[in-house]
Amino acid sequence: MAALVFSSPIVGSAVTIPEQRPPRAAPPAPVEIRQAWRVTLPLRTIDRVTAYHLLDGIIYAVVSNGSVHAVQADTGRILWSRALVKPPGVVYPPFIHYSPEFYGVGFTLAHEVVLLDPQTGSEYKRMLLEKPAVASAASMADTIFSAEADRHCAAYQLKDLYQRWHIVTTGPITVPPIFLNDLQTVFLTDASGDYAMLWASDREVVYHHRLGGAATGPVALDNQYFYIATSDNLLNCIDKLTGAVRWQFRLPTRPQGGPILVNGNIYQALSGGGIQRIGKEPGRPNWLHADGTRFLSEWNGRVALLDKVGRISVVDSVTGEFVGSVPTDGLTDGIPNPVNSALLLTSAAGEMRCLQPPGSDAASLARFRPPTTQPTTRPSDPPALVRPVKE
């Protein structure tokens, strides 16, 4: 296969990228699939779901009237519904909070952060912010890290709601901060392209570097690296411990949102349409599905993508070759699912369907659910960063 060669602006060495070719044209071939569950949220006709989020086995549907509905992802059972703000108030994507006292889900609103019980929706804690939020917060056991207006990131103690520290970034913050429990640090990136790691206890800088563009969506991470899609049409792989850029992949156009990690693969949506698949390790085959609009799930060497004509396209995970299609029954949007093989289709009217692909593990639906006994703290390894002793 012919190859295109681009130069890496940071690493400085040539990066060989397989030529981007759309999947072979083929007539839609139906793929056998079964429906695991279907549910419609109890919405008024004037209400619309503005966003769906899959988090720790629960789907959270944010509605235009300021309410949130929680649905159990493995069964479709509606757990609870709760009003959080008056319209047109903002509700940022949820985050998980772990502490010895409480395992919960957090919602960041315009001027406060609310912690709820994921199973009942009952309120555990509500915290006012000193400045308006601009993205979802992050949390450690006793602290909330808030991305705020005027280029502020602040740490608030949950016990007394006191602001422990704050920093001012180079540019506005547009994506959520990340708390790393194993390192006890916070990772930030801003609209100037700056990214930094700070010690969570006192904001001291571990490292501070800059990319050539701003993050276009949330930062993804695994055990070793951060993955950041930036406005200069790059996907950047960054070493967690040092902040060094390990590799960069040049995308054919500007990315839309952040990357999605599934096993050894990265899926990145592109502005104007298209899903780019990138192998996490160099030398893996990469492909572009030009008609894709959203990644849905991956199983047994197959990838399910929503496409521009409102159907599910199933492609080979290694080559990107078209395999077949799945009807959506009018549900033309979906929730990315990096957890298992289930396909989650949605509509703005509050309808959801869970589809189970052929040849996938039937028990995989159960893996939506976190352990029955929730951990009191996040599991962690011994810290890999050691703070230098000040003389």
Tab-separated table of C-alpha atoms in Angstrom:
chain	number	residue	atom	x	y	z
A	1	MET	CA	0.000	0.000	0.000
A	2	ALA	CA	1.274	3.447	-0.823
A	3	ALA	CA	2.269	5.597	2.123
A	4	LEU	CA	2.155	9.292	2.882
A	5	VAL	CA	4.961	10.806	4.931
A	6	PHE	CA	4.486	13.710	7.295
A	7	SER	CA	7.057	15.315	9.533
A	8	SER	CA	6.414	15.355	13.262
A	9	PRO	CA	6.519	18.984	14.491
A	10	ILE	CA	7.680	18.057	17.998
A	11	VAL	CA	9.462	14.747	17.742
A	12	GLY	CA	11.282	15.912	14.628
A	13	SER	CA	11.490	12.545	12.875
A	14	ALA	CA	9.484	11.372	9.869
A	15	VAL	CA	6.271	9.589	10.702
A	16	THR	CA	4.975	7.139	8.107
A	17	ILE	CA	1.202	6.968	8.016
A	18	PRO	CA	-0.677	4.516	5.799
A	19	GLU	CA	-2.594	6.252	3.049
A	20	GLN	CA	-6.109	7.161	4.108
A	21	ARG	CA	-8.620	5.322	1.936
A	22	PRO	CA	-12.362	5.052	2.491
A	23	PRO	CA	-13.817	1.554	2.872
A	24	ARG	CA	-14.697	-0.204	-0.365
A	25	ALA	CA	-18.112	0.704	-1.680
A	26	ALA	CA	-20.584	-2.110	-1.106
A	27	PRO	CA	-24.345	-2.417	-0.947
A	28	PRO	CA	-25.678	-2.447	2.612
A	29	ALA	CA	-25.701	-5.997	3.930
A	30	PRO	CA	-27.811	-6.626	7.020
A	31	VAL	CA	-25.982	-7.898	10.089
A	32	GLU	CA	-27.877	-10.148	12.466
A	33	ILE	CA	-28.224	-8.547	15.863
A	34	ARG	CA	-30.569	-8.854	18.811
A	35	GLN	CA	-32.201	-6.210	20.963
A	36	ALA	CA	-31.250	-6.505	24.640
A	37	TRP	CA	-33.597	-3.773	25.887
A	38	ARG	CA	-35.507	-0.696	24.841
A	39	VAL	CA	-36.801	2.185	26.980
A	40	THR	CA	-38.381	5.612	26.531
A	41	LEU	CA	-37.833	8.280	29.163
A	42	PRO	CA	-40.938	9.948	30.629
A	43	LEU	CA	-40.435	13.346	28.979
A	44	ARG	CA	-42.896	16.044	28.053
A	45	THR	CA	-43.368	16.586	24.333
A	46	ILE	CA	-41.559	19.932	24.559
A	47	ASP	CA	-38.485	18.447	26.267
A	48	ARG	CA	-35.410	17.101	24.482
A	49	VAL	CA	-32.386	15.156	25.673
A	50	THR	CA	-29.364	17.378	25.036
A	51	ALA	CA	-26.698	14.801	25.949
A	52	TYR	CA	-26.247	11.152	26.955
A	53	HIS	CA	-23.296	9.948	29.044
A	54	LEU	CA	-22.255	6.373	29.906
A	55	LEU	CA	-20.413	6.245	33.222
A	56	ASP	CA	-19.730	3.275	35.520
A	57	GLY	CA	-22.629	1.212	34.239
A	58	ILE	CA	-25.234	3.981	34.223
A	59	ILE	CA	-26.494	6.118	31.330
A	60	TYR	CA	-27.189	9.719	32.349
A	61	ALA	CA	-29.558	11.621	30.058
A	62	VAL	CA	-29.405	15.406	30.438
A	63	VAL	CA	-32.698	17.038	29.431
A	64	SER	CA	-33.430	20.560	28.169
A	65	ASN	CA	-35.595	21.287	31.237
A	66	GLY	CA	-32.547	20.975	33.523
A	67	SER	CA	-33.252	17.447	34.750
A	68	VAL	CA	-31.135	14.294	34.611
A	69	HIS	CA	-32.477	10.740	34.159
A	70	ALA	CA	-30.355	7.738	35.193
A	71	VAL	CA	-30.784	4.416	33.358
A	72	GLN	CA	-29.069	1.148	34.251
A	73	ALA	CA	-27.032	0.268	31.172
A	74	ASP	CA	-27.256	-3.522	31.400
A	75	THR	CA	-31.047	-3.729	31.848
A	76	GLY	CA	-32.515	-0.411	30.665
A	77	ARG	CA	-34.205	0.116	34.037
A	78	ILE	CA	-34.822	3.782	34.885
A	79	LEU	CA	-33.195	4.343	38.279
A	80	TRP	CA	-34.198	7.931	39.015
A	81	SER	CA	-34.971	11.365	37.614
A	82	ARG	CA	-33.902	14.593	39.261
A	83	ALA	CA	-34.096	18.301	38.448
A	84	LEU	CA	-30.667	19.914	38.830
A	85	VAL	CA	-31.071	23.403	37.338
A	86	LYS	CA	-33.729	25.677	35.930
A	87	PRO	CA	-33.575	26.048	32.126
A	88	PRO	CA	-31.549	27.210	30.350
A	89	GLY	CA	-28.956	26.286	32.993
A	90	VAL	CA	-25.901	24.289	32.000
A	91	VAL	CA	-25.192	20.704	33.144
A	92	TYR	CA	-21.676	19.503	32.265
A	93	PRO	CA	-20.877	15.788	31.772
A	94	PRO	CA	-20.811	13.767	35.019
A	95	PHE	CA	-17.774	12.457	36.857
A	96	ILE	CA	-17.305	9.686	39.425
A	97	HIS	CA	-16.386	10.536	43.016
A	98	TYR	CA	-14.691	7.979	45.285
A	99	SER	CA	-14.060	8.452	49.004
A	100	PRO	CA	-14.121	6.291	52.160
A	101	GLU	CA	-17.454	7.908	53.036
A	102	PHE	CA	-19.197	8.030	49.684
A	103	TYR	CA	-19.175	6.595	46.172
A	104	GLY	CA	-21.111	8.986	43.970
A	105	VAL	CA	-21.635	10.765	40.689
A	106	GLY	CA	-20.872	14.467	40.398
A	107	PHE	CA	-22.543	17.058	38.178
A	108	THR	CA	-20.959	20.435	37.512
A	109	LEU	CA	-23.429	23.277	37.069
A	110	ALA	CA	-22.830	26.931	36.238
A	111	HIS	CA	-21.996	27.942	39.814
A	112	GLU	CA	-21.877	24.739	41.852
A	113	VAL	CA	-20.971	21.061	41.989
A	114	VAL	CA	-23.526	18.503	43.195
A	115	LEU	CA	-22.669	14.956	44.354
A	116	LEU	CA	-25.453	12.344	44.093
A	117	ASP	CA	-25.941	8.675	44.902
A	118	PRO	CA	-25.787	6.890	41.483
A	119	GLN	CA	-28.462	4.361	42.465
A	120	THR	CA	-31.036	6.667	44.056
A	121	GLY	CA	-30.203	10.209	42.884
A	122	SER	CA	-30.261	11.435	46.500
A	123	GLU	CA	-28.014	14.416	47.198
A	124	TYR	CA	-24.848	13.890	49.234
A	125	LYS	CA	-23.097	17.247	48.943
A	126	ARG	CA	-23.555	20.590	47.175
A	127	MET	CA	-20.676	23.024	46.809
A	128	LEU	CA	-20.726	26.618	45.543
A	129	LEU	CA	-17.916	27.726	43.232
A	130	GLU	CA	-16.187	31.070	43.521
A	131	LYS	CA	-16.223	31.539	39.724
A	132	PRO	CA	-18.516	30.107	37.012
A	133	ALA	CA	-17.578	26.636	35.812
A	134	VAL	CA	-16.428	26.186	32.202
A	135	ALA	CA	-16.092	22.376	32.140
A	136	SER	CA	-16.759	19.331	34.282
A	137	ALA	CA	-14.977	19.135	37.615
A	138	ALA	CA	-12.754	16.270	38.801
A	139	SER	CA	-12.418	14.899	42.310
A	140	MET	CA	-10.256	13.064	44.805
A	141	ALA	CA	-11.518	11.671	48.127
A	142	ASP	CA	-11.637	15.020	49.938
A	143	THR	CA	-11.226	17.589	47.152
A	144	ILE	CA	-13.037	18.909	44.074
A	145	PHE	CA	-10.949	20.358	41.227
A	146	SER	CA	-12.936	22.934	39.274
A	147	ALA	CA	-12.210	24.459	35.844
A	148	GLU	CA	-13.522	28.013	36.047
A	149	ALA	CA	-13.860	31.281	34.153
A	150	ASP	CA	-11.009	33.798	33.912
A	151	ARG	CA	-8.509	30.947	33.311
A	152	HIS	CA	-8.849	29.630	36.863
A	153	CYS	CA	-8.503	26.076	38.157
A	154	ALA	CA	-9.353	25.768	41.850
A	155	ALA	CA	-9.207	23.012	44.491
A	156	TYR	CA	-11.988	22.980	47.109
A	157	GLN	CA	-11.976	20.921	50.303
A	158	LEU	CA	-15.193	18.927	50.534
A	159	LYS	CA	-15.254	18.896	54.329
A	160	ASP	CA	-15.603	22.654	54.805
A	161	LEU	CA	-15.945	23.792	51.137
A	162	TYR	CA	-12.853	25.962	51.612
A	163	GLN	CA	-10.756	26.785	48.532
A	164	ARG	CA	-7.417	25.115	49.168
A	165	TRP	CA	-5.610	26.631	46.185
A	166	HIS	CA	-6.101	28.002	42.685
A	167	ILE	CA	-3.948	28.688	39.642
A	168	VAL	CA	-4.332	30.929	36.603
A	169	THR	CA	-3.614	29.226	33.287
A	170	THR	CA	-2.154	30.759	30.130
A	171	GLY	CA	-5.383	30.393	28.142
A	172	PRO	CA	-9.021	29.623	28.937
A	173	ILE	CA	-9.724	26.096	30.151
A	174	THR	CA	-12.073	24.246	27.795
A	175	VAL	CA	-11.732	20.578	28.841
A	176	PRO	CA	-12.074	18.938	32.274
A	177	PRO	CA	-9.072	18.554	34.570
A	178	ILE	CA	-7.984	14.993	35.412
A	179	PHE	CA	-7.110	13.754	38.904
A	180	LEU	CA	-4.630	10.844	38.903
A	181	ASN	CA	-5.093	8.847	42.083
A	182	ASP	CA	-1.972	6.710	41.680
A	183	LEU	CA	0.228	9.794	41.297
A	184	GLN	CA	-1.804	12.168	43.503
A	185	THR	CA	-1.562	14.799	40.776
A	186	VAL	CA	-3.860	16.893	38.568
A	187	PHE	CA	-3.441	17.167	34.786
A	188	LEU	CA	-4.603	20.321	32.977
A	189	THR	CA	-4.609	21.625	29.425
A	190	ASP	CA	-5.893	24.966	28.125
A	191	ALA	CA	-6.843	26.760	24.909
A	192	SER	CA	-3.292	28.046	24.391
A	193	GLY	CA	-2.035	24.483	23.967
A	194	ASP	CA	-0.328	24.453	27.373
A	195	TYR	CA	-0.537	21.266	29.412
A	196	ALA	CA	0.749	20.710	32.917
A	197	MET	CA	0.788	18.293	35.811
A	198	LEU	CA	0.458	19.636	39.365
A	199	TRP	CA	0.689	18.028	42.777
A	200	ALA	CA	-2.905	17.829	43.976
A	201	SER	CA	-2.138	18.871	47.540
A	202	ASP	CA	-0.572	22.252	46.836
A	203	ARG	CA	-0.520	22.998	43.028
A	204	GLU	CA	3.297	22.705	42.736
A	205	VAL	CA	4.198	22.058	39.089
A	206	VAL	CA	5.528	18.618	38.134
A	207	TYR	CA	5.957	19.605	34.462
A	208	HIS	CA	4.620	22.222	32.040
A	209	HIS	CA	4.805	22.005	28.223
A	210	ARG	CA	2.961	23.282	25.143
A	211	LEU	CA	1.395	21.704	22.056
A	212	GLY	CA	0.806	23.406	18.726
A	213	GLY	CA	-2.968	23.610	19.163
A	214	ALA	CA	-5.754	23.571	21.732
A	215	ALA	CA	-7.507	20.383	22.846
A	216	THR	CA	-10.737	19.866	20.900
A	217	GLY	CA	-12.304	17.573	23.503
A	218	PRO	CA	-11.650	15.684	26.738
A	219	VAL	CA	-8.236	14.108	27.253
A	220	ALA	CA	-8.172	10.289	27.144
A	221	LEU	CA	-5.699	8.236	29.166
A	222	ASP	CA	-4.474	4.745	29.909
A	223	ASN	CA	-1.886	3.432	32.366
A	224	GLN	CA	1.039	5.183	30.698
A	225	TYR	CA	-0.106	7.960	28.378
A	226	PHE	CA	-2.434	10.891	27.789
A	227	TYR	CA	-4.028	11.222	24.337
A	228	ILE	CA	-4.980	14.744	23.239
A	229	ALA	CA	-6.619	15.717	19.936
A	230	THR	CA	-5.671	19.291	19.068
A	231	SER	CA	-6.853	22.017	16.718
A	232	ASP	CA	-3.699	21.744	14.577
A	233	ASN	CA	-5.057	18.411	13.257
A	234	LEU	CA	-2.893	16.212	15.459
A	235	LEU	CA	-3.496	13.389	17.887
A	236	ASN	CA	-0.795	13.643	20.544
A	237	CYS	CA	0.430	10.795	22.767
A	238	ILE	CA	2.053	12.186	25.937
A	239	ASP	CA	3.990	10.308	28.601
A	240	LYS	CA	2.175	10.655	31.929
A	241	LEU	CA	5.265	10.774	34.113
A	242	THR	CA	7.474	13.108	32.108
A	243	GLY	CA	5.084	15.086	29.890
A	244	ALA	CA	7.198	14.226	26.842
A	245	VAL	CA	5.444	13.745	23.494
A	246	ARG	CA	5.862	10.074	22.574
A	247	TRP	CA	4.281	10.320	19.124
A	248	GLN	CA	1.918	12.392	17.023
A	249	PHE	CA	-0.526	11.330	14.315
A	250	ARG	CA	-1.556	13.838	11.668
A	251	LEU	CA	-5.315	13.711	11.072
A	252	PRO	CA	-6.784	14.499	7.640
A	253	THR	CA	-8.831	17.361	9.087
A	254	ARG	CA	-9.640	19.051	12.388
A	255	PRO	CA	-10.721	16.627	15.125
A	256	GLN	CA	-14.140	16.849	16.707
A	257	GLY	CA	-14.243	16.053	20.409
A	258	GLY	CA	-11.677	13.893	22.138
A	259	PRO	CA	-10.299	10.436	21.303
A	260	ILE	CA	-11.943	7.195	22.463
A	261	LEU	CA	-9.675	4.346	23.620
A	262	VAL	CA	-10.754	0.736	23.110
A	263	ASN	CA	-8.170	-1.947	23.837
A	264	GLY	CA	-5.231	-1.134	21.533
A	265	ASN	CA	-7.218	1.206	19.286
A	266	ILE	CA	-8.004	4.916	19.248
A	267	TYR	CA	-11.078	6.268	17.458
A	268	GLN	CA	-11.197	9.975	16.640
A	269	ALA	CA	-14.182	11.756	15.099
A	270	LEU	CA	-13.413	14.468	12.531
A	271	SER	CA	-15.120	17.766	11.786
A	272	GLY	CA	-17.451	17.435	8.822
A	273	GLY	CA	-17.667	13.668	9.260
A	274	GLY	CA	-15.275	10.749	9.316
A	275	ILE	CA	-13.851	8.411	11.964
A	276	GLN	CA	-10.096	7.914	12.054
A	277	ARG	CA	-8.786	4.717	13.613
A	278	ILE	CA	-5.223	4.859	15.008
A	279	GLY	CA	-3.279	2.020	16.630
A	280	LYS	CA	-1.882	2.965	20.040
A	281	GLU	CA	1.389	1.261	19.195
A	282	PRO	CA	3.475	2.376	16.170
A	283	GLY	CA	3.186	0.110	13.152
A	284	ARG	CA	-0.440	-0.787	13.713
A	285	PRO	CA	-2.644	-0.383	10.598
A	286	ASN	CA	-4.721	2.784	10.524
A	287	TRP	CA	-7.791	3.625	8.483
A	288	LEU	CA	-10.352	6.335	7.857
A	289	HIS	CA	-14.084	5.655	7.527
A	290	ALA	CA	-15.076	8.763	5.597
A	291	ASP	CA	-18.835	8.421	6.258
A	292	GLY	CA	-18.597	7.682	9.979
A	293	THR	CA	-19.960	10.184	12.498
A	294	ARG	CA	-19.740	8.363	15.835
A	295	PHE	CA	-17.955	5.315	17.281
A	296	LEU	CA	-20.385	2.904	18.975
A	297	SER	CA	-18.555	-0.280	20.027
A	298	GLU	CA	-15.975	-2.902	19.095
A	299	TRP	CA	-16.187	-6.717	19.268
A	300	ASN	CA	-14.500	-9.793	17.765
A	301	GLY	CA	-12.587	-7.869	15.117
A	302	ARG	CA	-15.578	-5.705	14.184
A	303	VAL	CA	-16.312	-2.029	14.796
A	304	ALA	CA	-19.761	-0.422	14.768
A	305	LEU	CA	-19.979	3.202	13.611
A	306	LEU	CA	-22.907	5.513	12.994
A	307	ASP	CA	-22.680	7.020	9.518
A	308	LYS	CA	-23.974	10.079	7.689
A	309	VAL	CA	-27.052	8.360	6.291
A	310	GLY	CA	-28.327	7.328	9.705
A	311	ARG	CA	-27.387	3.655	9.728
A	312	ILE	CA	-24.883	1.558	11.656
A	313	SER	CA	-21.937	0.558	9.509
A	314	VAL	CA	-19.989	-2.502	10.656
A	315	VAL	CA	-16.361	-2.535	9.512
A	316	ASP	CA	-13.308	-4.720	9.990
A	317	SER	CA	-11.292	-3.351	12.930
A	318	VAL	CA	-7.934	-3.972	11.233
A	319	THR	CA	-8.601	-2.849	7.660
A	320	GLY	CA	-11.670	-0.608	7.910
A	321	GLU	CA	-13.320	-2.666	5.149
A	322	PHE	CA	-17.125	-2.473	5.100
A	323	VAL	CA	-18.711	-5.684	6.464
A	324	GLY	CA	-22.411	-4.884	6.698
A	325	SER	CA	-25.026	-2.629	8.218
A	326	VAL	CA	-27.572	-2.611	11.027
A	327	PRO	CA	-30.899	-0.736	10.859
A	328	THR	CA	-31.440	1.879	13.547
A	329	ASP	CA	-35.259	2.040	13.480
A	330	GLY	CA	-35.117	5.819	13.376
A	331	LEU	CA	-32.617	6.266	16.224
A	332	THR	CA	-29.841	8.135	14.447
A	333	ASP	CA	-27.583	8.953	17.392
A	334	GLY	CA	-25.782	6.851	19.965
A	335	ILE	CA	-23.459	6.673	22.958
A	336	PRO	CA	-19.806	5.657	22.501
A	337	ASN	CA	-19.263	2.439	24.465
A	338	PRO	CA	-15.609	1.526	25.085
A	339	VAL	CA	-16.578	-0.948	27.844
A	340	ASN	CA	-18.092	-3.911	25.979
A	341	SER	CA	-19.775	-4.937	22.718
A	342	ALA	CA	-23.256	-3.466	23.260
A	343	LEU	CA	-24.502	-0.816	20.803
A	344	LEU	CA	-26.388	2.015	22.503
A	345	LEU	CA	-28.728	3.985	20.230
A	346	THR	CA	-30.509	7.148	21.361
A	347	SER	CA	-32.867	9.894	20.262
A	348	ALA	CA	-33.449	13.467	21.406
A	349	ALA	CA	-36.991	12.417	22.355
A	350	GLY	CA	-35.602	10.145	25.090
A	351	GLU	CA	-35.765	6.741	23.390
A	352	MET	CA	-32.869	4.315	23.952
A	353	ARG	CA	-32.093	0.871	22.533
A	354	CYS	CA	-29.357	-1.573	23.506
A	355	LEU	CA	-28.315	-3.985	20.741
A	356	GLN	CA	-26.172	-7.085	21.233
A	357	PRO	CA	-23.971	-8.030	18.239
A	358	PRO	CA	-23.577	-11.599	16.916
A	359	GLY	CA	-20.618	-13.589	18.144
A	360	SER	CA	-20.035	-11.337	21.138
A	361	ASP	CA	-19.983	-12.456	24.729
A	362	ALA	CA	-23.587	-12.559	25.956
A	363	ALA	CA	-22.332	-11.918	29.480
A	364	SER	CA	-20.626	-8.712	28.381
A	365	LEU	CA	-23.757	-6.720	29.173
A	366	ALA	CA	-23.187	-7.537	32.833
A	367	ARG	CA	-19.781	-5.892	32.607
A	368	PHE	CA	-21.508	-2.528	32.353
A	369	ARG	CA	-22.037	-2.796	36.078
A	370	PRO	CA	-19.344	-1.867	38.583
A	371	PRO	CA	-18.702	-4.333	41.456
A	372	THR	CA	-21.666	-5.007	43.757
A	373	THR	CA	-19.625	-3.808	46.701
A	374	GLN	CA	-18.319	-0.438	45.675
A	375	PRO	CA	-14.689	0.328	46.564
A	376	THR	CA	-14.229	2.812	49.378
A	377	THR	CA	-11.207	4.251	47.592
A	378	ARG	CA	-9.874	3.987	44.081
A	379	PRO	CA	-7.461	1.116	43.561
A	380	SER	CA	-3.962	2.421	43.194
A	381	ASP	CA	-0.406	1.298	42.670
A	382	PRO	CA	2.555	2.736	44.547
A	383	PRO	CA	3.179	6.264	43.277
A	384	ALA	CA	5.576	6.388	40.340
A	385	LEU	CA	6.408	10.049	40.906
A	386	VAL	CA	8.538	11.135	43.832
A	387	ARG	CA	8.560	14.773	44.752
A	388	PRO	CA	12.084	16.177	45.226
A	389	VAL	CA	12.867	17.132	48.796
A	390	LYS	CA	13.300	20.880	49.133
A	391	GLU	CA	16.371	22.019	50.976
